Short mmCIF file of C-alpha atoms in Angstrom, two decimals:
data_model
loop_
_atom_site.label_atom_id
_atom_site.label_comp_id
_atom_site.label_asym_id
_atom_site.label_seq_id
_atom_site.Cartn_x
_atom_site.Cartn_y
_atom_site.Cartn_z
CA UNK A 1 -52.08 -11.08 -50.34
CA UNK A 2 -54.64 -12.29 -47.91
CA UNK A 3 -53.66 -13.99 -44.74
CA UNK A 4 -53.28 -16.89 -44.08
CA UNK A 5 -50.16 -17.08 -46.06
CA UNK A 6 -49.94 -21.01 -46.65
CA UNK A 7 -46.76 -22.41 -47.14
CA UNK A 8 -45.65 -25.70 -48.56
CA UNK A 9 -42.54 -27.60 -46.46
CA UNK A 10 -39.66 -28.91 -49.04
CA UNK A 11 -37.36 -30.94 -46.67
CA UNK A 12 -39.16 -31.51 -43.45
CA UNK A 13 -35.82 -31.94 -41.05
CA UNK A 14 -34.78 -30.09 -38.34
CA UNK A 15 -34.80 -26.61 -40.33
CA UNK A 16 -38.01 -27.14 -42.23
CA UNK A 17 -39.92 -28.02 -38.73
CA UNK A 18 -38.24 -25.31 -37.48
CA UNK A 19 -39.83 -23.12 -39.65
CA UNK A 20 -43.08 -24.80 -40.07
CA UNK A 21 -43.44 -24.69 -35.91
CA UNK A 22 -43.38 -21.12 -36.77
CA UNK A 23 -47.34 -21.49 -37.57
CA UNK A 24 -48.27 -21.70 -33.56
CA UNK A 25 -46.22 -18.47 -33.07
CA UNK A 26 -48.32 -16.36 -36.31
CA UNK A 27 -51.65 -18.21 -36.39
CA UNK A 28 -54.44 -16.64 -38.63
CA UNK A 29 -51.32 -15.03 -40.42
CA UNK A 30 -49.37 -18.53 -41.59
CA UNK A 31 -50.26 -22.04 -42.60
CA UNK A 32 -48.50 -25.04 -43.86
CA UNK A 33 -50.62 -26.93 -46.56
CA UNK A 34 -47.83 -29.25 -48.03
CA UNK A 35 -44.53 -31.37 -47.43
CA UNK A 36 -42.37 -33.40 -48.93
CA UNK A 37 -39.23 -35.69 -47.54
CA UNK A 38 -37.87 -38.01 -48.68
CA UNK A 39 -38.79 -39.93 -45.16
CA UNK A 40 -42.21 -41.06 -44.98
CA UNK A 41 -42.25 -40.69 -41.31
CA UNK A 42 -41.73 -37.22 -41.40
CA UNK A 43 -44.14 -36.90 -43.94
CA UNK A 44 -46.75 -38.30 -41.69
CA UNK A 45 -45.62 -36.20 -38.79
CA UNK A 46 -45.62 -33.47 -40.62
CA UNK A 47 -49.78 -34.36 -41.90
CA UNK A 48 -50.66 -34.85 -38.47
CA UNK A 49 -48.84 -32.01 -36.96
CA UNK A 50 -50.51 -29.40 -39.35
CA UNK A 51 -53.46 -31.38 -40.94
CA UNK A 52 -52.24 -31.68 -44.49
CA UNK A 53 -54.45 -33.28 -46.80
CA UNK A 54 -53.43 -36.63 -48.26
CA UNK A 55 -52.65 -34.88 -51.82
CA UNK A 56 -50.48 -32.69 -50.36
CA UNK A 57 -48.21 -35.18 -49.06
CA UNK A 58 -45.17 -36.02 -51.48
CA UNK A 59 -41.91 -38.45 -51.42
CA UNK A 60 -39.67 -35.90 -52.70
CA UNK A 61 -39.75 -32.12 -53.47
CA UNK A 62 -38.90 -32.74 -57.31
CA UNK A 63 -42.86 -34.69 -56.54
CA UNK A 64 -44.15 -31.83 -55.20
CA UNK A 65 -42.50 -30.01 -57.95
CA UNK A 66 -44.25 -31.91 -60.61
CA UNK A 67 -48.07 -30.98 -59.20
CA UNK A 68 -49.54 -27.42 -59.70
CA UNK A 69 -48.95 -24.75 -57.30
CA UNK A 70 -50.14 -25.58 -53.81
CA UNK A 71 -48.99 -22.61 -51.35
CA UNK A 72 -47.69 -18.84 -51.29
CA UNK A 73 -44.08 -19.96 -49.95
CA UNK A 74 -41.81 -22.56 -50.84
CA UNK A 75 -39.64 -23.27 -47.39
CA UNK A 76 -36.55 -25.18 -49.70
CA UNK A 77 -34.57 -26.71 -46.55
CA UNK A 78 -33.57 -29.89 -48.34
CA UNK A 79 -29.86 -30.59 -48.29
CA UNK A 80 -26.90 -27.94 -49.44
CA UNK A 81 -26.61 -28.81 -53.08
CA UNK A 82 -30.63 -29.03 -53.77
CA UNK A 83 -31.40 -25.89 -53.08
CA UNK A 84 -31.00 -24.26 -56.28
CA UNK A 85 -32.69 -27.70 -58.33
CA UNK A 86 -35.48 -27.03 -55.87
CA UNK A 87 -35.70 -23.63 -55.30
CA UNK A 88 -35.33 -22.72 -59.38
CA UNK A 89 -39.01 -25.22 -60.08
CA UNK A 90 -40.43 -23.48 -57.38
CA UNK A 91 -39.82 -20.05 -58.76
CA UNK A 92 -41.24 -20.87 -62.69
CA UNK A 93 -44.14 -22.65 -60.53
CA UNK A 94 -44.97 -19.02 -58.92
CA UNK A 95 -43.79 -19.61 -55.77
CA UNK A 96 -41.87 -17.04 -52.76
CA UNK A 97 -39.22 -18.61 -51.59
CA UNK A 98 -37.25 -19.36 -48.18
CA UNK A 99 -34.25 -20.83 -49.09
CA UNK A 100 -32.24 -22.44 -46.25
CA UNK A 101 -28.67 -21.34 -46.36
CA UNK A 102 -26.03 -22.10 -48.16
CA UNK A 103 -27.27 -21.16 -51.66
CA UNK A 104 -24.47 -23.62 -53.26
CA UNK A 105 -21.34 -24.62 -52.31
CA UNK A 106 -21.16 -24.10 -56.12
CA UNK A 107 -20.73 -20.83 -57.67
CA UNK A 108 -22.14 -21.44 -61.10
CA UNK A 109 -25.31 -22.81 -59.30
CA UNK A 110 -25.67 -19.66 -57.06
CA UNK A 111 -25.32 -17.67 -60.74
CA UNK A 112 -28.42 -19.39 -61.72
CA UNK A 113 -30.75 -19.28 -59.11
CA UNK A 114 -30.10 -15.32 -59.27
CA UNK A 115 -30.69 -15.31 -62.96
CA UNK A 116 -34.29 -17.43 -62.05
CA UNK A 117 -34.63 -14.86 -59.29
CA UNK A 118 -34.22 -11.73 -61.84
CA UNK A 119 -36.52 -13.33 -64.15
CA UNK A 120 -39.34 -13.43 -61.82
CA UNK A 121 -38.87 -9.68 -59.87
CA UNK A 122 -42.32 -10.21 -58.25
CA UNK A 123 -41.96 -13.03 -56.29
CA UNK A 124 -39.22 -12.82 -53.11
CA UNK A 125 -36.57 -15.02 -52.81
CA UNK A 126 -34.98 -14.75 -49.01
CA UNK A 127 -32.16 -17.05 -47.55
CA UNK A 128 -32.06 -18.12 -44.05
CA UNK A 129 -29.63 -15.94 -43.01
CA UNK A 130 -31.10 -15.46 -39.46
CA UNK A 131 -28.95 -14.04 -37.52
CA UNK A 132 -29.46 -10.62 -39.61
CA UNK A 133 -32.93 -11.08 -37.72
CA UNK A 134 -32.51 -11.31 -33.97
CA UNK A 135 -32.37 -8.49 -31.36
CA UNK A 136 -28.58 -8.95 -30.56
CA UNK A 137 -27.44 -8.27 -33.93
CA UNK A 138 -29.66 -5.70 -34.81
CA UNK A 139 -29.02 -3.66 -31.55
CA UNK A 140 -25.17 -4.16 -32.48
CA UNK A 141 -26.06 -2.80 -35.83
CA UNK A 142 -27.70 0.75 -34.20
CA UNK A 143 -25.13 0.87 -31.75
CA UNK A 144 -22.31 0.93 -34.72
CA UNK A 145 -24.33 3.18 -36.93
CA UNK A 146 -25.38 5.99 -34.20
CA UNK A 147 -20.94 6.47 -34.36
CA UNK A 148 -20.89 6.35 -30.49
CA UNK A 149 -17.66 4.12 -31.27
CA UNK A 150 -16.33 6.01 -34.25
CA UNK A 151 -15.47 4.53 -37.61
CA UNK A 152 -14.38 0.78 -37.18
CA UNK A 153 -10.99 -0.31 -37.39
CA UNK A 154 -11.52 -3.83 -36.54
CA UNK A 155 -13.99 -6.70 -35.48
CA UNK A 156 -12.97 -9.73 -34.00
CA UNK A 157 -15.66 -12.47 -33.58
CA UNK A 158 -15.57 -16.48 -32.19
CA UNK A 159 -18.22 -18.93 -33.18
CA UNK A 160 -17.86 -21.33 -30.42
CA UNK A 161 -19.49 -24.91 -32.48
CA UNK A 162 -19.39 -26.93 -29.01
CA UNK A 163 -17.48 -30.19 -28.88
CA UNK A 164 -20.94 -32.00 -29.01
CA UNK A 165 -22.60 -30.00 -31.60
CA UNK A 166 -19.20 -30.20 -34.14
CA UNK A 167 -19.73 -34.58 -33.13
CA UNK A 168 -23.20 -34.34 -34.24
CA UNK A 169 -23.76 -32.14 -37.39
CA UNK A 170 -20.01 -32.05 -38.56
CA UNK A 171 -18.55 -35.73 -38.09
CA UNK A 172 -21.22 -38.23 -37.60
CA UNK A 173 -23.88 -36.22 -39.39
CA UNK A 174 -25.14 -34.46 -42.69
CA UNK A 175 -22.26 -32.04 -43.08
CA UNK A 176 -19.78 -34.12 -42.29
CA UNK A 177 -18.01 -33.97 -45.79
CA UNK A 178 -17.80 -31.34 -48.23
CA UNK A 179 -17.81 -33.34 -50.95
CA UNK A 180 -21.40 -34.26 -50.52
CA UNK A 181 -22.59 -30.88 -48.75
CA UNK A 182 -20.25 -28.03 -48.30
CA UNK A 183 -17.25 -26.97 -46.76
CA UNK A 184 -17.91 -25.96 -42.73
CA UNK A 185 -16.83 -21.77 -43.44
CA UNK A 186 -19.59 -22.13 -45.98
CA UNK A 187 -22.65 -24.48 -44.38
CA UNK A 188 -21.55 -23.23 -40.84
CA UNK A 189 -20.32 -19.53 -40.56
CA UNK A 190 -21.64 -17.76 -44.04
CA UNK A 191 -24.21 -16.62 -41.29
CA UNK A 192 -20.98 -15.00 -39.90
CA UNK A 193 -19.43 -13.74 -43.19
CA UNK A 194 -22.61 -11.91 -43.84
CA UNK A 195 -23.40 -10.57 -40.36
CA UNK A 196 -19.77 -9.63 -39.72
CA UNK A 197 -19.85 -7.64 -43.10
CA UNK A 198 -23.06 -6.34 -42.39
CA UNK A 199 -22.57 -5.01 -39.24
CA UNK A 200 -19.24 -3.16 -40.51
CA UNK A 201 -21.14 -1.68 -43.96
CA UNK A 202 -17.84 -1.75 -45.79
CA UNK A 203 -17.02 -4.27 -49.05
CA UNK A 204 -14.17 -6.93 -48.83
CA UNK A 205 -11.67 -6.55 -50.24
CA UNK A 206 -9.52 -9.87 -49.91
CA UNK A 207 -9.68 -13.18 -47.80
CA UNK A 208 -7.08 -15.35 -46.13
CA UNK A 209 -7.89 -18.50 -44.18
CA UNK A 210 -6.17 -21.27 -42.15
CA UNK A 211 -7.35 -24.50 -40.11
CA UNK A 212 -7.66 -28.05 -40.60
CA UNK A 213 -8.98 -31.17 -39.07
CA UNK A 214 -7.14 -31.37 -36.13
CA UNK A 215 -8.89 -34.20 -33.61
CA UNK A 216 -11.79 -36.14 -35.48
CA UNK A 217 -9.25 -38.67 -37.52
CA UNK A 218 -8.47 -42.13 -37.39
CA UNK A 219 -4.97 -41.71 -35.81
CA UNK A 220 -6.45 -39.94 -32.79
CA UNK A 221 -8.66 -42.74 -31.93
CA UNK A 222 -7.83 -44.15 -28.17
CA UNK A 223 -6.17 -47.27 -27.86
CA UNK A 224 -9.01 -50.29 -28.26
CA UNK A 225 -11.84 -48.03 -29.56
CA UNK A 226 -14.59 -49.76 -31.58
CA UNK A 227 -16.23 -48.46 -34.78
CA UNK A 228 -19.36 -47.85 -32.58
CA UNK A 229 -19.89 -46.67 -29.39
CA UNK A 230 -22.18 -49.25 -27.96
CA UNK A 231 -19.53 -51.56 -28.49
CA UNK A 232 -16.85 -49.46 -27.34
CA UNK A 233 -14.42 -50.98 -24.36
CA UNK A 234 -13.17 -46.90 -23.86
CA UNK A 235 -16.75 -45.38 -24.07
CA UNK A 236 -16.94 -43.97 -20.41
CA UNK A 237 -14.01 -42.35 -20.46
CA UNK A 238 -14.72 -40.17 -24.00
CA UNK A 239 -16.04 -37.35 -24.55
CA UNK A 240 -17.93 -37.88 -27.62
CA UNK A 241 -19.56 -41.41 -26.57
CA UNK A 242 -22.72 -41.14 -28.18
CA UNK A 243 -24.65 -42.93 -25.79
CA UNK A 244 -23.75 -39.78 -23.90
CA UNK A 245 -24.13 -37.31 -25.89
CA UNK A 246 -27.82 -38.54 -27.22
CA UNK A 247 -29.37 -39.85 -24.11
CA UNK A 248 -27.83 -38.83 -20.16
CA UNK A 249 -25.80 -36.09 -20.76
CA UNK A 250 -27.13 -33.61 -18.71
CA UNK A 251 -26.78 -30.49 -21.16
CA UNK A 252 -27.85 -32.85 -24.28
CA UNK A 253 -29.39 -35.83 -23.26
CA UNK A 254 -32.87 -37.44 -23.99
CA UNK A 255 -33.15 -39.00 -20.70
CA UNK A 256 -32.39 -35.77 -18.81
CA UNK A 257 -34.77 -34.27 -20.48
CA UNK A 258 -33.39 -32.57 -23.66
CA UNK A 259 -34.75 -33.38 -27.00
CA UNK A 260 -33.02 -31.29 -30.10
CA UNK A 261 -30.41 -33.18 -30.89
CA UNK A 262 -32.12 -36.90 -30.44
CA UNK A 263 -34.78 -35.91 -32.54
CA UNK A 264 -32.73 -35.55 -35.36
CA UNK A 265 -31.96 -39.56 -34.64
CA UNK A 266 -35.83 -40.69 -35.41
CA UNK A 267 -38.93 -39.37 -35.53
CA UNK A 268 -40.20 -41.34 -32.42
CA UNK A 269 -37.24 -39.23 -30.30
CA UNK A 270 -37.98 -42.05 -27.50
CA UNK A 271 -34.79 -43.73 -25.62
CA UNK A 272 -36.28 -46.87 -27.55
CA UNK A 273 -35.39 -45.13 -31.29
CA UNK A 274 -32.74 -43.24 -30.06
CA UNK A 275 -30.89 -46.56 -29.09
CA UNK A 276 -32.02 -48.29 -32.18
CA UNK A 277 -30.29 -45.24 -34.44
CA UNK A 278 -27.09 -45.63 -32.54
CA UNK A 279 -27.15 -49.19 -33.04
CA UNK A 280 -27.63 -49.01 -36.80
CA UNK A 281 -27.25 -45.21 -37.74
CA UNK A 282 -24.62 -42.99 -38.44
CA UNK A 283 -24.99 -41.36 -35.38
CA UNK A 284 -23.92 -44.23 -33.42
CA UNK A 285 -20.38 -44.07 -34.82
CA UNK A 286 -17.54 -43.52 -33.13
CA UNK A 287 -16.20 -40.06 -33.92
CA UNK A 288 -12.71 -41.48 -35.16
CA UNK A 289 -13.46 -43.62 -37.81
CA UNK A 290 -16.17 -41.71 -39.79
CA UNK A 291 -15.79 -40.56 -43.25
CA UNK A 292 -15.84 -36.73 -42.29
CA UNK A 293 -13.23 -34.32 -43.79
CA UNK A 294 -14.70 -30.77 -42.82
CA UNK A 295 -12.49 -28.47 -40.57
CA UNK A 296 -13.11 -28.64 -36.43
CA UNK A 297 -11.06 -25.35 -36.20
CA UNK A 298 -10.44 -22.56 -39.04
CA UNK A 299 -9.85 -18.72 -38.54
CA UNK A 300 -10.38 -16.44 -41.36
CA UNK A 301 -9.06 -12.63 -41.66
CA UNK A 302 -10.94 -10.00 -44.06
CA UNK A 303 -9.11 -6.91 -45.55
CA UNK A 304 -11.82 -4.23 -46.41
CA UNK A 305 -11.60 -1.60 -48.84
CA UNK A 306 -10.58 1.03 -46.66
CA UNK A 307 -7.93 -1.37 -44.99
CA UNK A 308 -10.04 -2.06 -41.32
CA UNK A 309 -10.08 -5.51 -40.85
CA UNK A 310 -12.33 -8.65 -39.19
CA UNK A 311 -11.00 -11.70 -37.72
CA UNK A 312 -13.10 -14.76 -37.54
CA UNK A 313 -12.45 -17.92 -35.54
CA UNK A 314 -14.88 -21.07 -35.64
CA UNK A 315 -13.78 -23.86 -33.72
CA UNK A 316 -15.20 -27.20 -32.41
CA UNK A 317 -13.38 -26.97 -28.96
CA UNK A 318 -15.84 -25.41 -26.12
CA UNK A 319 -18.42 -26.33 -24.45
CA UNK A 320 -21.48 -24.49 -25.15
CA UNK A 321 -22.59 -23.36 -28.75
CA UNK A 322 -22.58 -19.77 -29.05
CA UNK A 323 -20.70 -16.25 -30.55
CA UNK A 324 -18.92 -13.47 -28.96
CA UNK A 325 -17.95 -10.29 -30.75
CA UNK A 326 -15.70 -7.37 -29.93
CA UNK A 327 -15.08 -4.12 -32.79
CA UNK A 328 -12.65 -1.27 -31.80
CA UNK A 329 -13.70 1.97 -33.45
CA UNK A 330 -11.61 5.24 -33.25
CA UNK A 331 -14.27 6.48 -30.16
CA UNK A 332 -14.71 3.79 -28.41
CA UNK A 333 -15.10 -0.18 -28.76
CA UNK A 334 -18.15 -2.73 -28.70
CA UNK A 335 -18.18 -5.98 -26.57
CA UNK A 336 -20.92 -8.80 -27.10
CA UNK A 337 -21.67 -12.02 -26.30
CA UNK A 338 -24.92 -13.84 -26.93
CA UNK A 339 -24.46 -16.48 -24.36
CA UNK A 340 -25.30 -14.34 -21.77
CA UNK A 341 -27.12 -11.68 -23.90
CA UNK A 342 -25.01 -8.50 -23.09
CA UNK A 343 -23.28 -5.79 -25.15
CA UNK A 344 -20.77 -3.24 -23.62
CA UNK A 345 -19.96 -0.42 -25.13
CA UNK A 346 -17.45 1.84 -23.84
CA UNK A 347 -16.96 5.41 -25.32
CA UNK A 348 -13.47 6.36 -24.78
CA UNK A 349 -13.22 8.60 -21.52
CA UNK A 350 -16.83 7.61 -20.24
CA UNK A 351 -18.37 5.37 -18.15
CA UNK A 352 -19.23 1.84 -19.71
CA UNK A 353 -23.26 1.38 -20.85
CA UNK A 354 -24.19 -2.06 -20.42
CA UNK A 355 -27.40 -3.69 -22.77
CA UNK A 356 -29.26 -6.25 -21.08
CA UNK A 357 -30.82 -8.34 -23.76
CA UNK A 358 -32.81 -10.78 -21.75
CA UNK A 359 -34.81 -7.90 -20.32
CA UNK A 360 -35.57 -6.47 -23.32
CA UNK A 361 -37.59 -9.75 -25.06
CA UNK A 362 -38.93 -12.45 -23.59
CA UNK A 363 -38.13 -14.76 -26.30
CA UNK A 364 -34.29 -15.32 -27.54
CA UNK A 365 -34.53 -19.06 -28.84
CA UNK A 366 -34.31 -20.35 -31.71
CA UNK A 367 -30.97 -18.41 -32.95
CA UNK A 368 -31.39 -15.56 -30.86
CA UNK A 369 -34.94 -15.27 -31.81
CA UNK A 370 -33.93 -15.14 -35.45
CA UNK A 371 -36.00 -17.89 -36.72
CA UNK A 372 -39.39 -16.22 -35.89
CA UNK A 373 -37.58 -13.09 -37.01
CA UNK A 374 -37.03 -14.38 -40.51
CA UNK A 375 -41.01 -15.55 -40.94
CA UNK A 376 -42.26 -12.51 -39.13
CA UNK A 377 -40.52 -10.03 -42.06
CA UNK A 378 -41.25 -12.59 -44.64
CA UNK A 379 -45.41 -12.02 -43.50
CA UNK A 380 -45.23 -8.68 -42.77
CA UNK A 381 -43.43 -8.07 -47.27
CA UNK A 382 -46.42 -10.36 -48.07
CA UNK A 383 -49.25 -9.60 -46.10
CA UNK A 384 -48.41 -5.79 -45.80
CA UNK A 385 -46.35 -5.59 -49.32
CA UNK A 386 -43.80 -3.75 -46.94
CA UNK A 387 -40.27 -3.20 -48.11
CA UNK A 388 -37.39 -4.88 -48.11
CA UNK A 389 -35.05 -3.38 -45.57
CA UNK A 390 -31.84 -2.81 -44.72
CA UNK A 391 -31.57 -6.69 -43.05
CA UNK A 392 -33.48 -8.54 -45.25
CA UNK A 393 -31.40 -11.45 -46.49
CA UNK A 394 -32.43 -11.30 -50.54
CA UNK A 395 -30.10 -13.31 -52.68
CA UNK A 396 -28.12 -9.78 -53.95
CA UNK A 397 -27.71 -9.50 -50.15
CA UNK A 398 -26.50 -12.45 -49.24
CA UNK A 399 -24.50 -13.63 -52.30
CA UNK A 400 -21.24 -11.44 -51.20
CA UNK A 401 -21.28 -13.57 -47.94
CA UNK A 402 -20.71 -16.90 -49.77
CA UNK A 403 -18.08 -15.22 -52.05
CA UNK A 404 -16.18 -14.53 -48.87
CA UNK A 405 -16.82 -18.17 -47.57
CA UNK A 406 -15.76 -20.11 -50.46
CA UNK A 407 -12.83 -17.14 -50.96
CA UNK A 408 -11.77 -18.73 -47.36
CA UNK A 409 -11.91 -22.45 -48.19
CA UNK A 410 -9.64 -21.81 -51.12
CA UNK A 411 -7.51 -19.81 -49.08
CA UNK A 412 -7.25 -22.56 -46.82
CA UNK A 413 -6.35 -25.14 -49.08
CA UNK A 414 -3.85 -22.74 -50.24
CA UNK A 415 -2.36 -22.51 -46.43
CA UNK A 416 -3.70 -19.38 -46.04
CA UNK A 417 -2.89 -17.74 -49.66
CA UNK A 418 -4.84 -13.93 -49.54
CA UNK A 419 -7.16 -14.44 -52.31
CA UNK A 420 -8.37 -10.81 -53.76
CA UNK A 421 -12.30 -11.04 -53.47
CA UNK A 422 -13.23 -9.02 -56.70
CA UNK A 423 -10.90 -11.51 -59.03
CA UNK A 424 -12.61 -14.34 -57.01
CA UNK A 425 -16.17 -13.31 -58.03
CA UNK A 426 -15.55 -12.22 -61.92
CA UNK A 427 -13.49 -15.51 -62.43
#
């Protein structure tokens, strides 16, 4: 294919501008030619940020759907269960596709988009699995596979969510409640069941979960809280006042100069808008009376095949967002942790080797640099017709990872019954 490789934006939130931004980092090798949202606001951000044409503009993606083919890629980062009714159109309309992750929280719908995928073996279908993509991971990956630690007996990893982050995107926001996205193990940390598995290059061979909703419910509420926080008598003294949170924190707020998490409020992301969506948005409510039923702690354990193990904890409770990993091999043992961008390993009986990952890239944003990760391979298979390797997150590849996930959230409703993985897939 000739460069640039033009892409069309289905679902211009935070992911899809995420990826579209993606343009300033590749320019003369990627271009965005069309969106769709169902918010004509970001629509018109969108034209004006990357000069769409007026006909490329759409209301919805099943709009966009309906027209001829406009772009190489399809970017499908429209909410958990659209992806496959997008992503499935875009396919028979001769489209790639990047597919923002989960597939499905439904299994039969993750069966179809990889018969749609089969059916057209020419064009790539990759899922957002970026984590498979940055430097921290990968370096983890050479450091297990050189055997400088032995064959692994077990991995134990933490996805710290952040108390604000797990307020924001998992009890005021759009995956608050499985029953209209996805359970949390599966929308949150299938980035973890794939890179965990991954990393270890063995198959699982059962799942058993636990966790619950432990703080974000009605009965926890303190004494004379409001439904909203700009009404709230008890606002100064919480935690999760959104007026905090949104605007003077100084990790997360607006008026100190952060910006991600307002702008998911309103396009504008001005103190004006910002106040205006926690006046009359959902992110203005107050964390104990929302309708949210997802987990805010849950720790899953894998059995492989050859009996090592990997223990997983995600939890709401801490106060930055980030993950820490630790495997123990029969050498020697690995220890990570991507808030401060180090690995350790220690070979038994020698002295520890310590990887500095800030000095070796300038650029770790944006998941660990993952997200330019994921656009860079996708440019390189289409402008270079290079492989698929070892990382790249196909469908086949990451399909096992939300077997695992959804293996866990039955487990946990089943208070932590070990569900055998190969019965879970062929039933």
């Amino acid at each position: 294919m000739k460069a640039p490789i033009t892409f069309a934006i289905c679902g211009f939130g935070d992911r899809g501008s995420t990826y579209a931004s993606m343009q300033e980092l590749f320019p003369g090798r990627m271009k965005v030619v069309a969106v769709a949202d169902l918010n004509p606001s970001k629509v018109k951000k969108a034209q004006a940020l990357y000069d769409i044409p007026d006909e490329n503009c759409f209301a919805s993606g099943e709009e966009m759907l309906a027209h001829e083919k406009l772009a190489d890629v399809m970017i499908v980062s429209t909410m958990d269960r659209q992806h496959v009714d997008h992503a499935i159109p875009a396919l028979e309309r001769g489209y790639h596709v990047l597919m923002e992750k989960p597939i499905s929280p439904d299994i039969n719908k993750c069966r179809e988009i990889l018969k749609a995928s089969a059916a057209h073996p020419d064009q790539h279908v990759i899922l957002c699995h970026v984590l498979r993509y940055t430097l921290f991971f990968n370096t983890l990956k050479d450091l297990i596979d050189s055997g400088k630690i032995g064959d692994i007996v077990s991995m134990v990893a933490t996805e710290n969510v952040g108390y604000w982050h797990q307020a924001h995107s998992f009890v005021r926001g759009n995956w608050r409640n499985s029953n209209e996205t996805s359970p949390m193990i599966l929308q949150k940390s299938c980035h973890d069941m794939d890179i965990l598995t991954w990393l270890m290059g063995k198959k699982c061979k059962s799942v058993s979960s636990v966790g619950g909703l432990r703080l974000f419910r009605e009965e926890c509420a303190p004494e004379g809280s409001a439904a909203r926080c700009l009404d709230c008598k008890v606002k100064d003294s919480c935690l999760f006042d959104a007026e905090k949170i949104y605007l003077t924190s100084e990790k997360t707020g607006l008026l100190k100069g952060s910006s991600w998490i307002s702008s998911v409020l309103s396009v504008e992301n001005t103190p004006e808008s910002t106040y205006e969506a926690l006046r009359t948005g959902p992110y203005g409510r107050c964390v104990y009376h929302c309708d949210n039923n997802v987990v805010d702690h849950q720790q899953t354990n894998l059995l492989m095949e050859d009996g090592s193990t990997i223990h997983f904890t995600m939890c709401a409770f801490t106060e930055d967002c980030y993950r820490t990993f630790r495997a123990m091999g029969t050498l020697g043992e690995i220890e990570a942790d991507m808030k401060t961008n180090t690995i350790r390993l220690r070979e038994f009986g020698k002295a520890e080797e310590v990887v500095d990952l800030k000095a070796m890239s300038g650029d770790l944003k944006g998941h660990g640099g993952g997200d330019s990760g994921i656009i860079s391979d996708l440019l390189d298979m289409l402008l270079e017709d290079a492989p698929p390797t070892q990382r790249t997150t196909t469908l086949k590849n990451s399909m096992e990872s939300h077997y695992i996930a959804l293996a866990a959230e039955e487990s946990r409703l089943a208070e932590g019954l070990s569900i055998n993985l190969e019965e879970f897939r062929n039933k």
